[in-house]
Tab-separated table of C-alpha atoms in Angstrom:
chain	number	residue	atom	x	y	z
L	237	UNK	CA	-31.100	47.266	-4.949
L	238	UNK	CA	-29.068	46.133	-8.110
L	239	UNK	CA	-25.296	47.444	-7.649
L	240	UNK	CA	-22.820	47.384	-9.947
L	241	UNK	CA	-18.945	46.711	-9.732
L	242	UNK	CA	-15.862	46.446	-11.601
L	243	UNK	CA	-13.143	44.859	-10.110
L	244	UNK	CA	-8.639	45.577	-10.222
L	245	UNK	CA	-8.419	42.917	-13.299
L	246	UNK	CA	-11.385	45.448	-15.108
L	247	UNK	CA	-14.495	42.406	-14.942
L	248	UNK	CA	-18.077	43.576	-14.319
L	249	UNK	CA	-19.959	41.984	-11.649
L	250	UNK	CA	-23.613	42.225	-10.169
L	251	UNK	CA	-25.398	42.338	-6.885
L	252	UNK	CA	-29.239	42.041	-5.946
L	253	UNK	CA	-29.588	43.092	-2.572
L	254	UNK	CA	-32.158	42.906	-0.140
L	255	UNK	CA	-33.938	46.067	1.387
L	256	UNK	CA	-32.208	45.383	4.544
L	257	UNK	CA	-28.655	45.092	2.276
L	258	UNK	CA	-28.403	41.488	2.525
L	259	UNK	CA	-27.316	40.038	-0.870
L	260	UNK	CA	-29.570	37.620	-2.505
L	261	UNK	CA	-28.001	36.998	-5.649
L	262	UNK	CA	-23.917	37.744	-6.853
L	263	UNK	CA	-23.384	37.500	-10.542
L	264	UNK	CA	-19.903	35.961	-12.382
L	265	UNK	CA	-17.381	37.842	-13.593
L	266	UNK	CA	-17.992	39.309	-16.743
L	267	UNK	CA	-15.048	41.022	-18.957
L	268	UNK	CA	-17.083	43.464	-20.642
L	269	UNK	CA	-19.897	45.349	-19.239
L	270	UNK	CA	-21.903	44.774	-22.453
L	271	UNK	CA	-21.540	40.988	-21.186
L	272	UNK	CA	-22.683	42.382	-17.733
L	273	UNK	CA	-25.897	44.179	-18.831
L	274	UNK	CA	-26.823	41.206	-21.275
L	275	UNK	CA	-27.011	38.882	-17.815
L	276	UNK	CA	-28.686	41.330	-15.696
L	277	UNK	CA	-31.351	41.586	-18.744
L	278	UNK	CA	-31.469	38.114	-19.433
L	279	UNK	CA	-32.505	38.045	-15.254
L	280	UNK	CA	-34.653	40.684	-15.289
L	281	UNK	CA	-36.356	39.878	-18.556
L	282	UNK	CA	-37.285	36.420	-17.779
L	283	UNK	CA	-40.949	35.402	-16.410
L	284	UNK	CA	-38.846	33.769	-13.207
L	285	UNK	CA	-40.384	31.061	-11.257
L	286	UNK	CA	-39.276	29.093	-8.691
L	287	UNK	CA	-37.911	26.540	-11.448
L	288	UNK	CA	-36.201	28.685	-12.983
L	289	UNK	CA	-33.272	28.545	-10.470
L	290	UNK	CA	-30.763	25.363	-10.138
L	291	UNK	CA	-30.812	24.119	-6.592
L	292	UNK	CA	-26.895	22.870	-5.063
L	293	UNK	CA	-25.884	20.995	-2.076
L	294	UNK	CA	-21.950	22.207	-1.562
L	295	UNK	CA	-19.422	20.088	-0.275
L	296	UNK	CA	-19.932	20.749	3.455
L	297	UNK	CA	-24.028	20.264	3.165
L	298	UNK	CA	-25.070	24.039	2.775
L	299	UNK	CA	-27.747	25.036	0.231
L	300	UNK	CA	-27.211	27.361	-2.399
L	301	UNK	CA	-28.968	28.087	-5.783
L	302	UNK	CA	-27.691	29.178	-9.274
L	303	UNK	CA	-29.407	31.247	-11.986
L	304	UNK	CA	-28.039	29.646	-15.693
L	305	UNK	CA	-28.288	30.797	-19.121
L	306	UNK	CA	-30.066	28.675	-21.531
L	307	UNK	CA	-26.858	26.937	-22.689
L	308	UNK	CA	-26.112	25.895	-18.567
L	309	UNK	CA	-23.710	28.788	-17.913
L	310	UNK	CA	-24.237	30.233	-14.642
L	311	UNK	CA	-25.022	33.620	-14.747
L	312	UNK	CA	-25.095	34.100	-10.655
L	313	UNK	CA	-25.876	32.310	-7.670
L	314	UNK	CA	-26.835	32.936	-3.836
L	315	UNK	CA	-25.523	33.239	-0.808
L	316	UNK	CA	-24.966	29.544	1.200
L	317	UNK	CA	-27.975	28.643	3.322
L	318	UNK	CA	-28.025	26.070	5.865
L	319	UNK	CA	-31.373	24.350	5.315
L	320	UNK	CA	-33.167	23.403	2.204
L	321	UNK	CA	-36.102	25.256	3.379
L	322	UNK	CA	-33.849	28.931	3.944
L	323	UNK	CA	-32.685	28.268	0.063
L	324	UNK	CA	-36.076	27.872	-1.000
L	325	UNK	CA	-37.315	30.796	0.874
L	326	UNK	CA	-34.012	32.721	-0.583
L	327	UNK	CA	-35.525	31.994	-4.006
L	328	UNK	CA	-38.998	33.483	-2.853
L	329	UNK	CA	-37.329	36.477	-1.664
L	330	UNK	CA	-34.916	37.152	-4.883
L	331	UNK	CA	-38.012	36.928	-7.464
L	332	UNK	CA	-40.175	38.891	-5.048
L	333	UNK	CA	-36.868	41.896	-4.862
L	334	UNK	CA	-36.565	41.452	-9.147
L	335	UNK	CA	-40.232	41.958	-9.243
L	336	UNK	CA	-40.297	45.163	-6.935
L	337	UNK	CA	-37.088	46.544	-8.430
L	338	UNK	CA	-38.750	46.730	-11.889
L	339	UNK	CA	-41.797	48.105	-10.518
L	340	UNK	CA	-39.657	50.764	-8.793
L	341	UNK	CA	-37.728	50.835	-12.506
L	342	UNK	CA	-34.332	50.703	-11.033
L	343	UNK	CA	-33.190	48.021	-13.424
């Protein structure tokens, strides 16, 4: 599921959710929604592979990963995992959702 939001200060934002409702992937702000759907196309246009994502360590040794324009702006990242192996597997599981969510044409 890809949801939509706008937030009090009027920015767009993004969600890809699991089937089960567990997010994989939360977009940045965005102050136009023609920014918004130019991200969520540049994501869901893109040939993804596992490479395509920037891995992170944060400060307190969690896992996370970040999806980047060309230029290095991030775009989105995930949720915090606490093993290298759950981020990688997080990965997995966000291409596999893009992939079935454009089969299913709900983005």
């Amino acid at each position: 599921m890809l949801d939509t939001l706008k937030n009090q200060e009027g920015e767009f934002q993004f969600l890809i959710k699991a089937k089960s409702g567990q997010i994989l992937l939360e977009s940045s702000f965005f102050a136009t929604e023609e920014n918004l759907n130019r991200a969520i196309s540049h994501l869901t246009n893109s040939d993804l592979g596992t490479n395509d994502f920037e891995r992170k360590t944060s400060h307190d040794g969690q896992f996370f990963f970040r999806f980047n324009e060309d230029n290095g702006t991030e775009l989105a990242k995930s949720q915090l995992y606490d093993s290298e192996m759950g981020m990688e597997n997080g990965i997995k599981n966000l291409i596999s959702r893009i992939n079935e969510l454009k089969d299913e044409n709900s983005l």
